[in-house]
Short mmCIF file of C-alpha atoms and ligand atoms in Angstrom, two decimals:
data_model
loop_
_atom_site.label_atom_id
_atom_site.label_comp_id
_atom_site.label_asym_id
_atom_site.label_seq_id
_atom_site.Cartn_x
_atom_site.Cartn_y
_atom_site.Cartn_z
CA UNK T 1 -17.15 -16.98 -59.08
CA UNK T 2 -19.63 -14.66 -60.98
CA UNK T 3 -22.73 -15.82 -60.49
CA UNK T 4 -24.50 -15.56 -64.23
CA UNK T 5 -27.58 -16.61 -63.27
CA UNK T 6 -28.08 -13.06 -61.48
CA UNK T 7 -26.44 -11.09 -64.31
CA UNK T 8 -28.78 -12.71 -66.87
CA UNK T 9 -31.66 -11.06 -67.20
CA UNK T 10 -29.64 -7.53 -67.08
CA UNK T 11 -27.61 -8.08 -70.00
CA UNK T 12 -29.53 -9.84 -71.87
CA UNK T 13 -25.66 -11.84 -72.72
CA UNK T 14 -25.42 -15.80 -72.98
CA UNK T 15 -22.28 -17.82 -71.98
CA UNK T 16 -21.88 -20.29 -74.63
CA UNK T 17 -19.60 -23.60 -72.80
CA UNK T 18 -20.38 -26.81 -74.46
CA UNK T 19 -19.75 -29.42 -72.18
CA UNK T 20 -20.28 -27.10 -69.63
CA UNK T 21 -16.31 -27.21 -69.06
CA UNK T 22 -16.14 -24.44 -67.02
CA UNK T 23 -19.66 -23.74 -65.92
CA UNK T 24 -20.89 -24.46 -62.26
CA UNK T 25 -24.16 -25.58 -62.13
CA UNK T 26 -24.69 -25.43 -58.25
CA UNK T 27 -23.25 -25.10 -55.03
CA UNK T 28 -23.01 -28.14 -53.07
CA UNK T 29 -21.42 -29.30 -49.49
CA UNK T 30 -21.00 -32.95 -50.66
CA UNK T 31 -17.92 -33.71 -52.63
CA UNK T 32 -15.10 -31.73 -52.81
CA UNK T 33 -12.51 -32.30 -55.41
CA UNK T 34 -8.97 -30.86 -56.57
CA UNK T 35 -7.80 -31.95 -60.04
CA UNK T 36 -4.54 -30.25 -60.37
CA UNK T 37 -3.45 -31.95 -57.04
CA UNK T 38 -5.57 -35.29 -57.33
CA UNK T 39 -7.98 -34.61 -54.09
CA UNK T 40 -11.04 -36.36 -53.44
CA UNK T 41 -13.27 -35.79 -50.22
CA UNK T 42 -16.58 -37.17 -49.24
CA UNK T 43 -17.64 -34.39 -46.85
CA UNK T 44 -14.22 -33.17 -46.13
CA UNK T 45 -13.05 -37.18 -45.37
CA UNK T 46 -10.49 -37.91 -47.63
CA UNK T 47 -11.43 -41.07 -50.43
CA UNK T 48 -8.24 -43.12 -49.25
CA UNK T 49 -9.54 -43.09 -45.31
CA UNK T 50 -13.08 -43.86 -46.36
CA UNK T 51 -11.61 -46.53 -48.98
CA UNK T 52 -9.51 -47.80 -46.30
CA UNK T 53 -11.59 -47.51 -43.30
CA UNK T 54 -15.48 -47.47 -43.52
CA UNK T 55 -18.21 -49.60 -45.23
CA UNK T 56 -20.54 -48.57 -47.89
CA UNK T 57 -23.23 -48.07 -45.85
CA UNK T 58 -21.86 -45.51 -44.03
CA UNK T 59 -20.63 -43.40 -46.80
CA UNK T 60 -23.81 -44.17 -48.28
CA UNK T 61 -25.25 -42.46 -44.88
CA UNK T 62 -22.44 -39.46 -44.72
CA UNK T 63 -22.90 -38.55 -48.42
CA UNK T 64 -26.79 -38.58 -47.66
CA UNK T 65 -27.17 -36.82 -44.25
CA UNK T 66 -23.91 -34.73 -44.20
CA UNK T 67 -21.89 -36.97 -41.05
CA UNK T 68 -20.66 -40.15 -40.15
CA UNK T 69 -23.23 -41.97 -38.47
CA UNK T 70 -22.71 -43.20 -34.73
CA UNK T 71 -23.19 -46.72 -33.38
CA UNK T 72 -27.01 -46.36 -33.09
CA UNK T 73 -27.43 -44.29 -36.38
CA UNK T 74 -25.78 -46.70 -38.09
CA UNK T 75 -27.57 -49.42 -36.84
CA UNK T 76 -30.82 -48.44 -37.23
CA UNK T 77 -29.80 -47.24 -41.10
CA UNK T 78 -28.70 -50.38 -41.35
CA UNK T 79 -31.58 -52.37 -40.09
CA UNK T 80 -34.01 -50.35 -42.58
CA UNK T 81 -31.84 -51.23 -45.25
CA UNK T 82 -31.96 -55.00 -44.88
CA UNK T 83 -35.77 -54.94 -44.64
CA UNK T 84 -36.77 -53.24 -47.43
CA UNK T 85 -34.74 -55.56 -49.66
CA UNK T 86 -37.64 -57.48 -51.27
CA UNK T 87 -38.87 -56.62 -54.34
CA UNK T 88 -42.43 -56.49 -55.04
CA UNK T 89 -43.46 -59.44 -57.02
CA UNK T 90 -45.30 -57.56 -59.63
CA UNK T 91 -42.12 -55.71 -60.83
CA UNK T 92 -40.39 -59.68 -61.86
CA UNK T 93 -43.44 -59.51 -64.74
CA UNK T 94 -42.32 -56.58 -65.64
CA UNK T 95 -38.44 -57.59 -66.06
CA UNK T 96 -40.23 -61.18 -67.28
CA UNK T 97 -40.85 -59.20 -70.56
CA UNK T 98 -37.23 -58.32 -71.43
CA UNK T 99 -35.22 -60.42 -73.95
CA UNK T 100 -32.49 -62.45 -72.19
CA UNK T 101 -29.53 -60.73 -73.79
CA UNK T 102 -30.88 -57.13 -72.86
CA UNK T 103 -28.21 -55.16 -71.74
CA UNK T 104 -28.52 -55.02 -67.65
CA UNK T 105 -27.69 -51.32 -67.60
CA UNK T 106 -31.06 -50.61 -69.93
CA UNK T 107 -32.66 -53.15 -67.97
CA UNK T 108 -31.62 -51.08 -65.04
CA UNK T 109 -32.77 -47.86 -65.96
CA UNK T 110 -35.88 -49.42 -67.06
CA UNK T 111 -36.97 -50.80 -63.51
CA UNK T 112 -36.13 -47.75 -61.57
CA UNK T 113 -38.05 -45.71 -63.18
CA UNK T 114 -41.04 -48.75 -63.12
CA UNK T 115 -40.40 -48.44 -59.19
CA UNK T 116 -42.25 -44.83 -59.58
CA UNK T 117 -45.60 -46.76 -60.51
CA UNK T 118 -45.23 -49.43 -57.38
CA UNK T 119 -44.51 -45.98 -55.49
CA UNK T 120 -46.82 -43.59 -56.70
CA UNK T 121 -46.67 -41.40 -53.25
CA UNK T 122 -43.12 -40.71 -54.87
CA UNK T 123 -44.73 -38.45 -57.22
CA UNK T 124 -45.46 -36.24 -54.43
CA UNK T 125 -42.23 -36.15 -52.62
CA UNK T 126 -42.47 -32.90 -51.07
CA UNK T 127 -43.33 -34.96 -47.75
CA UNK T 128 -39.96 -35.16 -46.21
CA UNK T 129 -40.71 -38.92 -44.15
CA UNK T 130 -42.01 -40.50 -47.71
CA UNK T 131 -38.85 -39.27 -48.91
CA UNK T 132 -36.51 -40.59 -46.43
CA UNK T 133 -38.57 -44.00 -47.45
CA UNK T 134 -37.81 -43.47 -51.05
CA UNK T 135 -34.22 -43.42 -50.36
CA UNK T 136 -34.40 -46.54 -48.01
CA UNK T 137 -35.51 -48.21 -50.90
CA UNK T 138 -33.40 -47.03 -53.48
CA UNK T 139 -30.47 -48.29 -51.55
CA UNK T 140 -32.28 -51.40 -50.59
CA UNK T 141 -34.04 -52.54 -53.71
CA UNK T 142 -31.21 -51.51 -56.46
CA UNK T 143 -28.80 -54.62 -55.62
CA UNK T 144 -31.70 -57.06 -56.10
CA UNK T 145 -32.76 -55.92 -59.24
CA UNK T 146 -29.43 -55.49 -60.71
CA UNK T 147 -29.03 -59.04 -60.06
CA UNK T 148 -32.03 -60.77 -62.01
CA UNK T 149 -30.21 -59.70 -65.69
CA UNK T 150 -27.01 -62.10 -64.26
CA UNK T 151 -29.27 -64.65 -63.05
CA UNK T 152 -31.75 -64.64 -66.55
CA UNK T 153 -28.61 -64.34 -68.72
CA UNK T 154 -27.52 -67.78 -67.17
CA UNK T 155 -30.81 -69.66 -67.17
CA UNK T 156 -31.12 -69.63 -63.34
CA UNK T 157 -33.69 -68.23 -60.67
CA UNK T 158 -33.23 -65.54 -59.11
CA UNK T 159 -31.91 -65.55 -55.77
CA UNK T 160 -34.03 -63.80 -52.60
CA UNK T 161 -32.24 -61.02 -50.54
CA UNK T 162 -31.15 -62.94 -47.52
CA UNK T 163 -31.76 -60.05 -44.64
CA UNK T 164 -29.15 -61.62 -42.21
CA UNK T 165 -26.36 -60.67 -44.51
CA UNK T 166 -24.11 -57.21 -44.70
CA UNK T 167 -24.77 -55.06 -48.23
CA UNK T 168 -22.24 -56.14 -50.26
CA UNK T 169 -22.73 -59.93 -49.04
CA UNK T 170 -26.28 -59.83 -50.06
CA UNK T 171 -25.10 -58.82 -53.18
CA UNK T 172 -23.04 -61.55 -53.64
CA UNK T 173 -24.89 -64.35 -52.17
CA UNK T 174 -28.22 -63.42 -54.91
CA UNK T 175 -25.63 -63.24 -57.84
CA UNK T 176 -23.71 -66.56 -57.36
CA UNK T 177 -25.86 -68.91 -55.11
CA UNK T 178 -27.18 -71.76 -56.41
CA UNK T 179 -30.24 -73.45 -55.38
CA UNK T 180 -28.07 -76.76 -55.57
CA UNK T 181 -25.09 -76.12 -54.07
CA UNK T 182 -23.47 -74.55 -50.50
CA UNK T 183 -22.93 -70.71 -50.86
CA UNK T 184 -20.10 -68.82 -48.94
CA UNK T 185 -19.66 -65.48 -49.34
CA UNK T 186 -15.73 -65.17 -49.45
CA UNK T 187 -14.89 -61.78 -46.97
CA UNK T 188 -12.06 -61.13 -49.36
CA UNK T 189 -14.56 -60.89 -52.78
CA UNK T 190 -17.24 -58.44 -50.15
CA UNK T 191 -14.24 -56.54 -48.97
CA UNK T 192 -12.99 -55.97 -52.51
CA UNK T 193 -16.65 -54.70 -53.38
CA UNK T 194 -17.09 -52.83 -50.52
CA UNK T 195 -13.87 -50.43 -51.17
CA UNK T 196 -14.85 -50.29 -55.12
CA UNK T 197 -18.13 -49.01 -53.92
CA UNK T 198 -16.66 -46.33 -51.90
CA UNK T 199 -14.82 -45.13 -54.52
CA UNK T 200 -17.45 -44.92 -57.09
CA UNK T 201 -19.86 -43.44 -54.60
CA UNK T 202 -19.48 -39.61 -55.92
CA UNK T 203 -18.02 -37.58 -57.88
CA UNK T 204 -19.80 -34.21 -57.96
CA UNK T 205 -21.68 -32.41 -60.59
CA UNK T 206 -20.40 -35.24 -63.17
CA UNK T 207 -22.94 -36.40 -66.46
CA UNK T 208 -25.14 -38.65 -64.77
CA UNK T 209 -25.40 -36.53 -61.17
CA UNK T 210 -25.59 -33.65 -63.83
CA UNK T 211 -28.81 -35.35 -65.02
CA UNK T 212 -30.50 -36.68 -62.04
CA UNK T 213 -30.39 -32.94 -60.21
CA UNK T 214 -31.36 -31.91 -63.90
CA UNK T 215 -34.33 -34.29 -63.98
CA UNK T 216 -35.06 -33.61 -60.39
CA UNK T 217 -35.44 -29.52 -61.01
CA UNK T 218 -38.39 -30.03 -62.37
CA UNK T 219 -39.37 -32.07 -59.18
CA UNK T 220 -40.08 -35.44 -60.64
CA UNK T 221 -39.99 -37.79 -58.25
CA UNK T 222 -36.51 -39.88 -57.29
CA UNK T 223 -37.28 -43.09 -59.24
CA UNK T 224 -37.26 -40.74 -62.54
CA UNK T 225 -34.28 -39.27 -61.85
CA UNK T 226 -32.42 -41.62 -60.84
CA UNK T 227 -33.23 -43.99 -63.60
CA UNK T 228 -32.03 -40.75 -66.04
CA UNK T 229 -28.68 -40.78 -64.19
CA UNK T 230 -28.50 -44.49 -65.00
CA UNK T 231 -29.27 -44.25 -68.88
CA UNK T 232 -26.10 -41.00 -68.93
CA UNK T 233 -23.84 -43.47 -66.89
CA UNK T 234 -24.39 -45.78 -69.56
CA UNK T 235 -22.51 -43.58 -72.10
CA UNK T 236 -18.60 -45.58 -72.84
CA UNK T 237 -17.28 -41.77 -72.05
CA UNK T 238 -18.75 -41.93 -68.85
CA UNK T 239 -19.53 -45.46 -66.54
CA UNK T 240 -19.45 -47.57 -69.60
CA UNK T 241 -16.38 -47.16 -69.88
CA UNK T 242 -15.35 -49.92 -67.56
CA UNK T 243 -17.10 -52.32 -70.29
CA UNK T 244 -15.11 -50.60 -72.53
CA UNK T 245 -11.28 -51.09 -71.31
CA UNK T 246 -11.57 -55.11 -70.40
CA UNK T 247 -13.22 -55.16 -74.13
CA UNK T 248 -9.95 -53.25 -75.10
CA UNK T 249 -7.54 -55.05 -73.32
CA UNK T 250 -9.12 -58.80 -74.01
CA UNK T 251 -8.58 -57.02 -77.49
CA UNK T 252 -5.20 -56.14 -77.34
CA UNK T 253 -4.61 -59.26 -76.06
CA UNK T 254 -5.85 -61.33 -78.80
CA UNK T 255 -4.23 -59.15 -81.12
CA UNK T 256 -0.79 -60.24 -79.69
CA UNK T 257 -0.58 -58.13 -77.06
CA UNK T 258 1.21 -55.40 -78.81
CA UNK T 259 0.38 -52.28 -76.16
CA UNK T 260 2.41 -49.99 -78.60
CA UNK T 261 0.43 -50.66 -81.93
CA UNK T 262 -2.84 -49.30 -79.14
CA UNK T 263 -1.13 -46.40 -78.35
CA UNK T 264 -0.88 -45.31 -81.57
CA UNK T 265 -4.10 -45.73 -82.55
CA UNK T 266 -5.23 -43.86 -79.89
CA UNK T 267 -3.27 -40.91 -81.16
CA UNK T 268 -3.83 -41.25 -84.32
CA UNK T 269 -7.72 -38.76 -84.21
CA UNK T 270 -8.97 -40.12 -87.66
CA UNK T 271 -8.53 -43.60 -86.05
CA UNK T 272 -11.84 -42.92 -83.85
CA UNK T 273 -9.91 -45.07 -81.23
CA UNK T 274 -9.37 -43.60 -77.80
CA UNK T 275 -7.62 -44.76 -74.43
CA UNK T 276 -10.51 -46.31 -72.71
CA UNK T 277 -10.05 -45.37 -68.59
CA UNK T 278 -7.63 -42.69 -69.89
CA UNK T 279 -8.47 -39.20 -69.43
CA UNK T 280 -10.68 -37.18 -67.33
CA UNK T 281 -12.19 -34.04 -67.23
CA UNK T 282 -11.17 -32.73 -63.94
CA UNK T 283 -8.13 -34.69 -62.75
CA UNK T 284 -5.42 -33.45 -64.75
CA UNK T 285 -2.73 -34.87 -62.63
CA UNK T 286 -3.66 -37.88 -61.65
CA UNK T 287 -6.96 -39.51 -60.54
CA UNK T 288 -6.84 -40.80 -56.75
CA UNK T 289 -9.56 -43.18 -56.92
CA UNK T 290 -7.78 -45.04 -59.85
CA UNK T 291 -4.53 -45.02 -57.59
CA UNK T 292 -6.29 -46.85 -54.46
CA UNK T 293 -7.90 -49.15 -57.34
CA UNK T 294 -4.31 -50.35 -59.00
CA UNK T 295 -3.18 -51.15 -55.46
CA UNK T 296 -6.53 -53.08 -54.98
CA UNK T 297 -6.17 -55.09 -57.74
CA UNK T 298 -3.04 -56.62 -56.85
CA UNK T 299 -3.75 -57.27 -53.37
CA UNK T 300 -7.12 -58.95 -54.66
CA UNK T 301 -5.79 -60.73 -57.71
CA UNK T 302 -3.13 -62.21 -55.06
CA UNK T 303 -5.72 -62.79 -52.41
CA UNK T 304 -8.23 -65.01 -54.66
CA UNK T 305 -4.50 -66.68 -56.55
CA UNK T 306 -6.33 -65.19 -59.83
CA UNK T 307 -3.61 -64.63 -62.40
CA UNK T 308 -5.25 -62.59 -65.27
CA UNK T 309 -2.99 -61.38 -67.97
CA UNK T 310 -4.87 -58.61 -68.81
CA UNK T 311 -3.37 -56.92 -65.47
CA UNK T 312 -0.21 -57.14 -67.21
CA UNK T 313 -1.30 -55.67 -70.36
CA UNK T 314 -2.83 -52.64 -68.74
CA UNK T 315 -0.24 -52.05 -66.57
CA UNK T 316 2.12 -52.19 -69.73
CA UNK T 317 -0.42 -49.85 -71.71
CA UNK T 318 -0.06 -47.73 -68.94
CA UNK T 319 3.56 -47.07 -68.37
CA UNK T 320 3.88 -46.38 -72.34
CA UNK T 321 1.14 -43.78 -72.04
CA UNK T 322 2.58 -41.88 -69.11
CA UNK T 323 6.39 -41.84 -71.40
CA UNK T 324 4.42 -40.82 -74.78
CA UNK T 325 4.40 -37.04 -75.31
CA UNK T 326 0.84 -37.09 -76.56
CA UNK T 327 -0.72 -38.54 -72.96
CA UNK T 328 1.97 -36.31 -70.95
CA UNK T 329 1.25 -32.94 -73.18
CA UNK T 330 -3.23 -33.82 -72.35
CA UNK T 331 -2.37 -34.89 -69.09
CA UNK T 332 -3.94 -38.00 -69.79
CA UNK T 333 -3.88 -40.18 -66.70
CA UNK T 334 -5.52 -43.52 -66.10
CA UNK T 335 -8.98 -42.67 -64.51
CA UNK T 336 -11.29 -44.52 -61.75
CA UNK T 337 -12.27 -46.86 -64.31
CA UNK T 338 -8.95 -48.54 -65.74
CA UNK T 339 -8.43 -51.08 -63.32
CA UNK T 340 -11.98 -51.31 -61.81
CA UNK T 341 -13.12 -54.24 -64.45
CA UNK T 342 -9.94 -56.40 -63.93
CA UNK T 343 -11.35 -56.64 -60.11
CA UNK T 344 -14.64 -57.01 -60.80
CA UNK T 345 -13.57 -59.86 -63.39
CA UNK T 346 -11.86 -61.08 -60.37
CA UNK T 347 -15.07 -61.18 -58.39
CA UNK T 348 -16.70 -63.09 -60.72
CA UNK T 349 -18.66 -60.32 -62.08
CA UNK T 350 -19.16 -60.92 -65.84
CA UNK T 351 -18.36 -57.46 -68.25
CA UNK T 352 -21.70 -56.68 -68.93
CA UNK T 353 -22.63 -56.03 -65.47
CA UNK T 354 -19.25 -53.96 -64.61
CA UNK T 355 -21.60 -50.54 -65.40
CA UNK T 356 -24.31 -51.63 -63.00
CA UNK T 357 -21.70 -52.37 -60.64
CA UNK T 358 -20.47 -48.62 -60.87
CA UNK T 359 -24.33 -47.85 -61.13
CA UNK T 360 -25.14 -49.34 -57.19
CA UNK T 361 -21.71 -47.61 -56.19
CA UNK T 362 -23.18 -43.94 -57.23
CA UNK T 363 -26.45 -44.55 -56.20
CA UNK T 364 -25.92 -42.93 -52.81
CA UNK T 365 -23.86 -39.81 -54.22
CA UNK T 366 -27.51 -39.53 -57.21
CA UNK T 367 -29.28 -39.46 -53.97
CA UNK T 368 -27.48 -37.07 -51.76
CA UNK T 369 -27.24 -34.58 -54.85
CA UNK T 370 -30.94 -34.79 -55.44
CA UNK T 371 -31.64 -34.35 -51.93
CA UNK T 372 -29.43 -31.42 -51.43
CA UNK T 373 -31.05 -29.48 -54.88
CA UNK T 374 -34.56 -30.12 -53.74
CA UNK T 375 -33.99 -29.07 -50.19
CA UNK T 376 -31.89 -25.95 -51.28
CA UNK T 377 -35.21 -25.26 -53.43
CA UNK T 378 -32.88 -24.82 -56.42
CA UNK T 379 -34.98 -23.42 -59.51
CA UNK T 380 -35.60 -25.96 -62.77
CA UNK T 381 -32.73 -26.15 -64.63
CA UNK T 382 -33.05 -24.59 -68.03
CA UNK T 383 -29.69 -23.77 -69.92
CA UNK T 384 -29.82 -21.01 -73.10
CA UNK T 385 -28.25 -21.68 -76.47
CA UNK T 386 -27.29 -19.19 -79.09
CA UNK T 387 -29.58 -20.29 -82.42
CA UNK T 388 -27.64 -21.12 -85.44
CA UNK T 389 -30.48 -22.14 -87.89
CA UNK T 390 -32.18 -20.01 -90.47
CA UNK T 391 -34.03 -16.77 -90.11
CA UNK T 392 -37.71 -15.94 -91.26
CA UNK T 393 -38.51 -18.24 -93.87
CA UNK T 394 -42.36 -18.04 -95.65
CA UNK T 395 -44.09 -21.53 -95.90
CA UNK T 396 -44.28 -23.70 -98.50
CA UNK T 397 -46.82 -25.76 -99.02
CA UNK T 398 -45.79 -29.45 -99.80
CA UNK T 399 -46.61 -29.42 -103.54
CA UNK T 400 -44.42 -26.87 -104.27
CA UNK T 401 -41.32 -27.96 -102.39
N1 ACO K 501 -7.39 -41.41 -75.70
C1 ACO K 501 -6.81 -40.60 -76.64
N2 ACO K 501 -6.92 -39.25 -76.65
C2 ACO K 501 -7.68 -38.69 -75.68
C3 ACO K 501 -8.31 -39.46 -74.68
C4 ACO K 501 -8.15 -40.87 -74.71
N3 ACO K 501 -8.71 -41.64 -73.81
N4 ACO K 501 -8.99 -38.64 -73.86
C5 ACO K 501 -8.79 -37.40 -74.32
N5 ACO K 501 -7.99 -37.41 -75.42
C6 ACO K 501 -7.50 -36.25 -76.16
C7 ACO K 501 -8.59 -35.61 -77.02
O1 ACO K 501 -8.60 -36.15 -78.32
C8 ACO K 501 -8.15 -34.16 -77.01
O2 ACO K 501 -7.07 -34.01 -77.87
P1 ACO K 501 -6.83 -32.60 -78.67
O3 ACO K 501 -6.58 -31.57 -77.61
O4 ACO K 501 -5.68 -32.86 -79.57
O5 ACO K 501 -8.11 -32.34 -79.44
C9 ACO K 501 -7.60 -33.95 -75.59
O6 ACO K 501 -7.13 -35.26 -75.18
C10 ACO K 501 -8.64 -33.46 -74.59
O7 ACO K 501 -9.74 -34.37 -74.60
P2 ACO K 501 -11.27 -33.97 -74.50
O8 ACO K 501 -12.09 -35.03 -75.15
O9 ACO K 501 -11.45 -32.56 -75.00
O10 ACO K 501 -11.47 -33.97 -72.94
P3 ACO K 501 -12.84 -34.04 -72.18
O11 ACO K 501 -12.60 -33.45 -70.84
O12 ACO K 501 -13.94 -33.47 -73.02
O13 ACO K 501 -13.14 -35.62 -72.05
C11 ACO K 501 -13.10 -37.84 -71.29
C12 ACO K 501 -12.84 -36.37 -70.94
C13 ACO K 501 -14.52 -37.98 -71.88
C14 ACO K 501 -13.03 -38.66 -70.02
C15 ACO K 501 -12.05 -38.31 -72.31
O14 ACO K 501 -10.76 -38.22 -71.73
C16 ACO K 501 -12.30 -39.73 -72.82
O15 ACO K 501 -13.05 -39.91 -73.78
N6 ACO K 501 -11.70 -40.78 -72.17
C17 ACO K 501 -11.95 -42.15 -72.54
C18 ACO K 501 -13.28 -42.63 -71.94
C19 ACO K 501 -13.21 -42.82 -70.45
O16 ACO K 501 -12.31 -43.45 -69.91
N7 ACO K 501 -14.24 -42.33 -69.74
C20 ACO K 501 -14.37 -42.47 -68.30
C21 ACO K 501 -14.16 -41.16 -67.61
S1 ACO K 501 -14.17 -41.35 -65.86
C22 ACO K 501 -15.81 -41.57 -65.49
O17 ACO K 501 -16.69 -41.13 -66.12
C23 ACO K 501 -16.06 -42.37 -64.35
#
């Protein structure tokens, strides 16, 4: 690899690469990945043994601090995790203020970056022990706020953390339980959620990490930029687009369930129609994350006797995609995000909260990356552009325009 940055100044020359398709932006020792033969690794552990074998948390920790963590590491992660769950009460006026039918990924974004002003020795974050705190509560504090859009949207209070319970338990337990009723978290629903957390924990340098190490070159504090990854995950070509394929298949659904009538559409450019969870920019093979996700969401749909016909449909949508010359000739592949919704709709989870979902998945991989680029002292990040507009022009003054 050339590295351009170096040359720049010598030449004076500017690498035009919109998209940034072939343009590293860093070097990093976090995530490794091979699109041409579908590889994914978490530092240098494979995605199907961490899916398989480990719990959030300690992905969460590897991505963060570069190992697996042993018994006591864990433990003691663990344990600062669970008490730094509660929300400061001040921030529920500030979420009192949003409509009801706000979307929960703006709501999101919104108090993250209000965290910075409960926080404010985040704006100095050069300390390296306030910054370990920082990320404590990050992890900690992101669950219960994504879960006061679910419980506003229904008319119900919000639910406490409950400290004696895993991550993905408490997560559960403040979406669904009622005041009213009995509560069990069901292992099979926190098991699901664990795994789809794994596997939407990284992904390198893509849009939303892009932004938050973007954000975070100019050293603003970790509340900022993590709230700027959450408004680029947003995007239906990027996270959103897990809203976007149940939307599409409840669509193709009540539209007969005709998968080929889709497919042409989606080939068909002046259409504006596109595969949603189909394509990718790096996997060009197939993506491994949406392989472990298929098999997931059979065994789960079995598990919880959930028979959702959608599964059919996609799977249907699928197989016609991978036999049409227009998918094969792009190497189009489903990606992480086909079958993700059809568990989460499984869960319980209602659509509109499927990005947020991804959102508390990623939120270790935004942290590691901003971590890494602040402690590598990497310079603010400033790309070129060739201008395009008009030369010297005189001024006119409005009355003569
Ligand atoms: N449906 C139909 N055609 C597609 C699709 C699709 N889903 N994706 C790409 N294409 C076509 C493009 O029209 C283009 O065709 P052309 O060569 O004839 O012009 C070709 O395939 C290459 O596509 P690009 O848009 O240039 O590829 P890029 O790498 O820029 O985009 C992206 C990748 C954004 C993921 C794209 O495939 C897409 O829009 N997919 C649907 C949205 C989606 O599922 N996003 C989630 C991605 S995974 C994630 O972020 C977690």
């Amino acid at each position: 690899a050339i590295d351009i940055g170096k040359l720049r100044d010598k030449t004076g020359y500017i690498t035009i690469d919109n998209g940034f398709k072939n343009t590293g932006s860093t070097k990093s020792s976090i995530t490794f990945l091979d699109g041409e033969l579908g590889i994914l690794r978490y530092r240098g552990y494979s995605i199907e043994d961490l899916a398989e074998k480990a719990t959030f948390l300690e992905v969460s920790y590897l991505l963060i601090y570069g190992e697996l963590p042993t018994e006591e590491q864990y433990k003691e992660f663990e344990y600062e995790i669970r008490t730094h769950t509660l929300v400061n009460e001040d921030m529920r006026k500030v979420f009192e203020g949003f409509p009801v039918n706000a979307h929960p990924m703006g709501v999101l974004s919104s108090l993250v970056s209000a965290m910075s002003a409960f926080y404010p020795d985040s704006y100095d974050s050069n300390a390296p022990a306030d910054t370990e705190m920082h990320i404590i509560r990050m992890l900690a504090k992101l669950p219960t706020i994504a879960t006061w859009s679910y419980k506003k949207s229904q008319g119900h209070p919000v639910n406490y953390p409950n400290n004696e319970l895993d991550y993905c338990s408490n997560f559960l337990n403040m979406m669904f339980a009622l005041p009213v009723e009995k509560y069990e978290v069901d292992p099979v629903v926190s098991k699901a959620l664990n795994k789809l957390l794994i596997l939407h924990a990284d992904h390198e340098q893509n849009c939303s990490t892009s932004t938050v190490r973007l954000v975070g070159s100019s050293q603003a504090n970790i509340y900022s930029s993590i709230s700027a990854g959450i408004g680029a995950l947003w995007g239906p070509l990027h996270g959103g687009a897990n809203q976007e394929v149940i939307e599409m298949l409840e669509a193709i659904k009540a539209d007969g369930g005709d998968t080929q009538k889709y497919i042409n559409m989606a080939k068909d450019k002046s259409s504006g129609f596109r595969l949603f969870g189909f394509g990718h920019r790096v996997y060009k093979n197939f993506d491994p994350r949406a392989r472990i996700i298929k098999k997931a969401a059979d065994d789960v749909l079995s598990k919880l006797g959930v028979n959702d016909p959608v599964l059919e449909i996609a799977k249907t949508l699928e197989q016609a995609a991978l036999e049409d010359e227009y998918f094969v000739s792009r190497k189009l592949y489903p990606n992480v995000d086909f079958y993700s919704g059809i568990i989460y709709r499984a869960l319980g989870i209602p659509t509109n909260m499927f990005t947020v979902m991804f959102a508390i998945g990623r939120l270790p991989g935004w942290i590691a990356q901003w971590k890494e680029m602040r402690e590598n002292k990497e310079p603010i990040g400033r790309p070129r552009q060739v201008y395009t507009g008009p030369t010297h022009r005189d001024f006119v003054s409005m009355t003569d325009r």
